[in-house]
Amino acid sequence: MPWPTPLLGSPLERGEGWRVTSFPIGGDLDVRRLGFGAMQLPTEPGAARETSFAVVRRAVRLGVTLIDTAYMYGGGANEELLAEALYPYPDGLLITTKVGVARSSPSDEWKLDGRPAVLRDQVEQALRRLRVERIELLQLHRIDPETPLADQIGTLRDLRTEGKIGRIGLSEVTVDELGRARGIVDIASVQNRYNLLDREHEPVLAACEAAGIAFLPWRPVAWGKSGARAEIAAVAAEAEATPTQIALAWLLGHSPVILPIPGTARVDHLEENLAAERLRLTPAQRDRLDRLPAPE
């Protein structure tokens, strides 16, 4: 089955000479485009936690300025780990978190919960755990279908007015949902599942590009499946790179609003991921990757 139509004026048409390494989220918050997703970091006490500290500190030393976390990642434990590892935060570091998913007890399953009182409480707790007075980018983890969208987005808008949020983002939304939310408040970012082998949300990416909204693809390297595709492996061999690096380089060259946030719990994988920023695909290589068929 074919992929959706590529973006008008895509990097394939204009080449990769235009590519820049930073993006102004919300028009004024400049971050390095290749960030870090903290979800995979172990948070339990012991050697694994110390390794998590080493990974995230190495990321910052290597110039990462965008780190993504969420309340759902351990019920706030991931946020606490980042604060313990990095506070006081260096100038220019953005830690973005997400709210809107909850459970009533540790044994319960996570469920969407965008009720205003829940969103307010989760933001307050995130401020405490991250040790900040304002979250510069706060994203709604999912839209709760049982709570009016206006109540969910309106609550975040009110929190922004109160100075507790700097910018508002969404996650896993459709073009219609993005448009409805933008009718209530400015949206600075969208975090949808997207990678070289999964382009279902190409229309959302196109909408973000048209509006200058940052697009943070989660699962940016298809959980390591990229190397299983012969064409990707062939391009990787030609470029003397890994399939993961090819997948990340493809994302960075596909649209200037894409800010990949690959995650890992290993320093060597972190360094491999960040090296993809220096990789430039040739027009022929990009054409071959763009033409990969969608999985059945």
Coordinates of C-alpha atoms in Angstrom, one line a residue:
M1 CA 0.0 0.0 0.0
P2 CA 1.4 3.5 -0.9
W3 CA 2.3 6.1 1.7
P4 CA 0.3 9.3 1.9
T5 CA 1.3 12.0 -0.6
P6 CA 4.6 13.6 0.5
L7 CA 4.5 17.2 1.9
L8 CA 4.4 19.9 -0.8
G9 CA 7.8 21.4 -1.1
S10 CA 9.4 18.4 0.6
P11 CA 13.1 18.1 1.3
L12 CA 13.3 15.7 -1.6
E13 CA 12.4 18.7 -3.9
R14 CA 14.5 21.3 -2.2
G15 CA 17.5 19.2 -1.1
E16 CA 19.0 19.1 2.3
G17 CA 21.1 22.2 2.2
W18 CA 18.4 24.1 4.0
R19 CA 18.5 21.9 7.1
V20 CA 19.1 23.7 10.4
T21 CA 19.8 22.1 13.7
S22 CA 17.4 24.1 15.9
F23 CA 13.8 25.1 16.0
P24 CA 11.9 27.8 17.9
I25 CA 9.0 26.1 19.7
G26 CA 6.1 28.5 20.0
G27 CA 8.1 30.9 17.9
D28 CA 10.5 31.9 20.7
L29 CA 11.8 28.8 22.6
D30 CA 14.9 27.7 20.5
V31 CA 15.9 24.1 21.0
R32 CA 18.2 21.7 19.2
R33 CA 16.1 19.6 16.9
L34 CA 17.4 16.3 17.9
G35 CA 16.3 15.8 21.5
F36 CA 16.0 12.9 24.0
G37 CA 13.0 10.9 25.2
A38 CA 13.4 9.9 28.8
M39 CA 10.7 7.2 28.9
Q40 CA 13.1 4.2 28.8
L41 CA 15.2 5.3 31.7
P42 CA 15.0 3.0 34.7
T43 CA 14.0 4.8 37.8
E44 CA 14.3 2.2 40.5
P45 CA 17.1 2.6 43.1
G46 CA 20.4 1.0 42.4
A47 CA 22.9 0.6 39.6
A48 CA 20.2 1.0 36.9
R49 CA 19.2 4.4 38.3
E50 CA 22.9 5.5 38.4
T51 CA 23.1 4.5 34.7
S52 CA 20.1 6.6 34.0
F53 CA 21.8 9.6 35.6
A54 CA 24.8 9.0 33.4
V55 CA 22.8 8.8 30.2
V56 CA 20.8 12.0 30.7
R57 CA 23.8 14.0 32.0
R58 CA 25.8 12.8 28.9
A59 CA 22.9 13.9 26.7
V60 CA 23.1 17.4 28.1
R61 CA 26.9 17.5 27.9
L62 CA 26.5 16.6 24.2
G63 CA 24.3 19.6 23.6
V64 CA 20.7 18.2 23.9
T65 CA 18.4 21.0 24.9
L66 CA 15.0 19.1 24.6
I67 CA 14.1 16.3 27.0
D68 CA 10.7 14.7 26.9
T69 CA 9.0 13.0 29.9
A70 CA 5.5 12.5 31.2
Y71 CA 3.5 11.8 34.4
M72 CA 2.6 8.4 33.0
Y73 CA 6.3 7.4 33.0
G74 CA 6.3 5.8 36.4
G75 CA 3.6 8.0 37.9
G76 CA 6.0 10.9 38.1
A77 CA 9.1 8.9 38.9
N78 CA 10.7 9.8 35.6
E79 CA 10.2 13.5 36.3
E80 CA 11.8 13.1 39.7
L81 CA 14.8 11.2 38.2
L82 CA 15.4 14.0 35.7
A83 CA 15.3 16.6 38.4
E84 CA 17.7 14.6 40.6
A85 CA 20.1 14.2 37.7
L86 CA 20.0 17.7 36.2
Y87 CA 18.8 20.3 38.8
P88 CA 19.8 23.1 38.8
Y89 CA 19.1 23.0 35.1
P90 CA 21.6 24.6 32.7
D91 CA 20.5 27.6 30.7
G92 CA 18.6 26.7 27.6
L93 CA 17.5 23.2 28.7
L94 CA 13.8 22.4 28.1
I95 CA 12.2 19.6 29.9
T96 CA 8.7 19.0 28.5
T97 CA 6.2 16.8 30.3
K98 CA 2.7 15.5 29.7
V99 CA -0.5 15.2 31.7
G100 CA -4.0 13.8 31.1
V101 CA -3.5 10.1 31.8
A102 CA -4.1 8.8 35.3
R103 CA -5.0 5.8 37.5
S104 CA -6.8 5.7 40.8
S105 CA -4.3 3.3 42.5
P106 CA -0.9 1.8 41.7
S107 CA -2.6 -1.5 40.7
D108 CA -5.1 0.1 38.3
E109 CA -4.6 0.5 34.6
W110 CA -3.8 3.9 33.1
K111 CA -6.7 5.6 31.5
L112 CA -7.4 8.9 29.9
D113 CA -8.5 11.6 32.3
G114 CA -8.7 15.2 31.1
R115 CA -11.0 16.5 33.8
P116 CA -9.9 20.0 34.8
A117 CA -9.3 19.1 38.4
V118 CA -7.0 16.2 37.4
L119 CA -5.1 18.3 34.9
R120 CA -4.5 21.0 37.4
D121 CA -3.4 18.6 40.1
Q122 CA -1.0 16.8 37.7
V123 CA 0.5 20.2 36.6
E124 CA 1.0 21.2 40.2
Q125 CA 2.7 17.9 41.0
A126 CA 4.9 18.1 37.9
L127 CA 6.0 21.6 39.0
R128 CA 7.0 20.2 42.4
R129 CA 8.8 17.1 41.0
L130 CA 10.7 19.0 38.4
R131 CA 11.5 21.8 40.9
V132 CA 10.4 24.6 38.7
E133 CA 7.9 27.4 38.9
R134 CA 6.8 27.1 35.3
I135 CA 6.7 24.3 32.8
E136 CA 7.8 25.9 29.5
L137 CA 6.1 23.3 27.3
L138 CA 3.3 21.2 28.8
Q139 CA 1.6 18.7 26.5
L140 CA -1.8 17.0 26.8
H141 CA -0.8 13.3 26.7
R142 CA -4.1 12.3 25.0
I143 CA -7.5 14.0 24.5
D144 CA -10.0 12.4 26.8
P145 CA -13.2 11.6 24.8
E146 CA -15.3 11.7 28.0
T147 CA -14.4 15.3 28.8
P148 CA -15.3 18.2 26.5
L149 CA -12.2 19.4 24.5
A150 CA -12.9 23.0 25.5
D151 CA -12.7 22.0 29.2
Q152 CA -9.3 20.3 28.7
I153 CA -7.7 22.9 26.5
G154 CA -9.3 25.7 28.5
T155 CA -7.8 24.4 31.7
L156 CA -4.3 24.4 30.2
R157 CA -5.0 27.9 28.8
D158 CA -6.0 29.1 32.3
L159 CA -2.8 27.6 33.7
R160 CA -0.8 29.4 31.1
T161 CA -2.5 32.6 32.1
E162 CA -1.6 31.9 35.7
G163 CA 2.1 31.6 34.7
K164 CA 2.4 27.9 35.5
I165 CA 2.7 26.9 31.8
G166 CA 4.7 28.6 29.1
R167 CA 3.4 26.9 26.0
I168 CA 0.8 24.2 25.3
G169 CA 1.2 21.0 23.2
L170 CA -0.9 18.0 22.2
S171 CA -0.1 14.3 21.7
E172 CA -1.6 11.7 19.3
V173 CA -4.2 14.0 17.7
T174 CA -5.9 14.2 14.3
V175 CA -5.9 17.2 12.0
D176 CA -9.4 18.0 13.1
E177 CA -8.6 17.8 16.8
L178 CA -5.5 20.0 16.2
G179 CA -7.7 22.6 14.4
R180 CA -10.3 22.6 17.2
A181 CA -7.7 23.0 19.9
R182 CA -6.1 25.9 18.0
G183 CA -9.5 27.6 18.0
I184 CA -9.2 27.8 21.8
V185 CA -5.5 28.5 22.4
D186 CA -2.2 28.6 20.5
I187 CA -0.7 25.2 20.1
A188 CA 3.1 25.1 20.2
S189 CA 3.8 21.3 19.6
V190 CA 2.3 18.0 18.5
Q191 CA 3.7 14.6 19.6
N192 CA 2.4 11.8 17.4
R193 CA 3.7 8.4 16.5
Y194 CA 5.7 8.8 13.3
N195 CA 8.8 7.3 11.7
L196 CA 10.3 6.1 8.4
L197 CA 8.2 3.0 8.4
D198 CA 5.0 4.5 10.0
R199 CA 3.7 7.6 8.3
E200 CA 0.1 7.4 9.2
H201 CA 0.2 10.9 10.6
E202 CA 1.6 12.6 7.5
P203 CA -1.5 14.9 7.3
V204 CA -0.9 16.1 10.9
L205 CA 2.7 16.7 10.1
A206 CA 1.7 18.7 7.0
A207 CA -0.7 20.8 9.2
C208 CA 2.1 21.4 11.7
E209 CA 4.5 22.5 9.0
A210 CA 1.9 24.9 7.5
A211 CA 1.4 26.5 11.0
G212 CA 5.0 26.4 12.2
I213 CA 4.1 24.0 15.0
A214 CA 6.8 21.7 16.3
F215 CA 6.2 18.0 15.5
L216 CA 7.8 15.6 18.0
P217 CA 7.6 12.1 16.7
W218 CA 7.4 9.4 19.3
R219 CA 8.8 6.0 18.4
P220 CA 11.0 7.8 15.8
V221 CA 13.0 4.7 14.9
A222 CA 10.3 2.0 14.9
W223 CA 11.7 0.3 17.9
G224 CA 14.8 -0.9 16.0
K225 CA 12.8 -2.5 13.2
S226 CA 14.4 -0.2 10.6
G227 CA 17.4 -2.5 10.1
A228 CA 15.1 -5.3 9.1
R229 CA 14.2 -3.6 5.8
A230 CA 16.7 -4.4 3.1
E231 CA 16.5 -0.9 1.5
I232 CA 17.3 0.8 4.8
A233 CA 20.2 -1.6 5.5
A234 CA 21.6 -0.9 2.0
V235 CA 21.5 2.9 2.5
A236 CA 23.1 2.5 5.9
A237 CA 25.9 0.5 4.4
E238 CA 26.4 3.1 1.7
A239 CA 26.5 5.9 4.3
E240 CA 28.7 4.0 6.7
A241 CA 26.0 4.5 9.3
T242 CA 23.5 2.4 11.3
P243 CA 19.9 1.8 10.3
T244 CA 18.9 3.8 13.4
Q245 CA 21.0 6.8 12.2
I246 CA 19.5 6.5 8.7
A247 CA 16.0 6.6 10.2
L248 CA 16.8 9.7 12.3
A249 CA 18.6 11.5 9.5
W250 CA 15.5 10.8 7.3
L251 CA 13.3 12.4 9.9
L252 CA 15.5 15.5 10.2
G253 CA 15.5 16.0 6.5
H254 CA 11.8 15.3 5.9
S255 CA 10.4 18.5 7.4
P256 CA 12.0 21.4 9.3
V257 CA 9.4 21.2 12.0
I258 CA 10.3 17.6 13.0
L259 CA 12.1 17.3 16.4
P260 CA 12.9 13.6 17.0
I261 CA 13.2 12.5 20.6
P262 CA 14.8 9.0 20.5
G263 CA 15.1 7.4 23.8
T264 CA 17.6 4.9 25.3
A265 CA 19.0 3.7 28.6
R266 CA 22.6 3.3 27.2
V267 CA 25.2 6.0 26.7
D268 CA 26.6 4.3 23.5
H269 CA 23.1 4.3 21.9
L270 CA 22.7 7.9 22.9
E271 CA 25.9 8.9 21.2
E272 CA 24.9 6.9 18.1
N273 CA 21.6 8.6 17.9
L274 CA 23.0 12.1 18.3
A275 CA 25.6 11.4 15.6
A276 CA 22.7 11.1 13.1
E277 CA 22.5 14.9 13.1
R278 CA 25.7 15.1 11.1
L279 CA 24.5 12.6 8.5
R280 CA 23.4 13.9 5.1
L281 CA 21.5 11.6 2.8
T282 CA 22.0 12.1 -0.9
P283 CA 18.9 12.9 -3.0
A284 CA 19.1 9.4 -4.5
Q285 CA 19.1 7.8 -1.0
R286 CA 16.3 9.9 0.2
D287 CA 14.3 9.1 -2.9
R288 CA 14.7 5.4 -2.2
L289 CA 13.6 5.8 1.4
D290 CA 10.7 8.0 0.5
R291 CA 9.4 5.3 -1.8
L292 CA 9.5 2.5 0.7
P293 CA 6.1 0.8 0.8
A294 CA 4.0 1.1 3.9
P295 CA 3.7 -2.2 5.9
E296 CA 0.6 -4.2 5.2

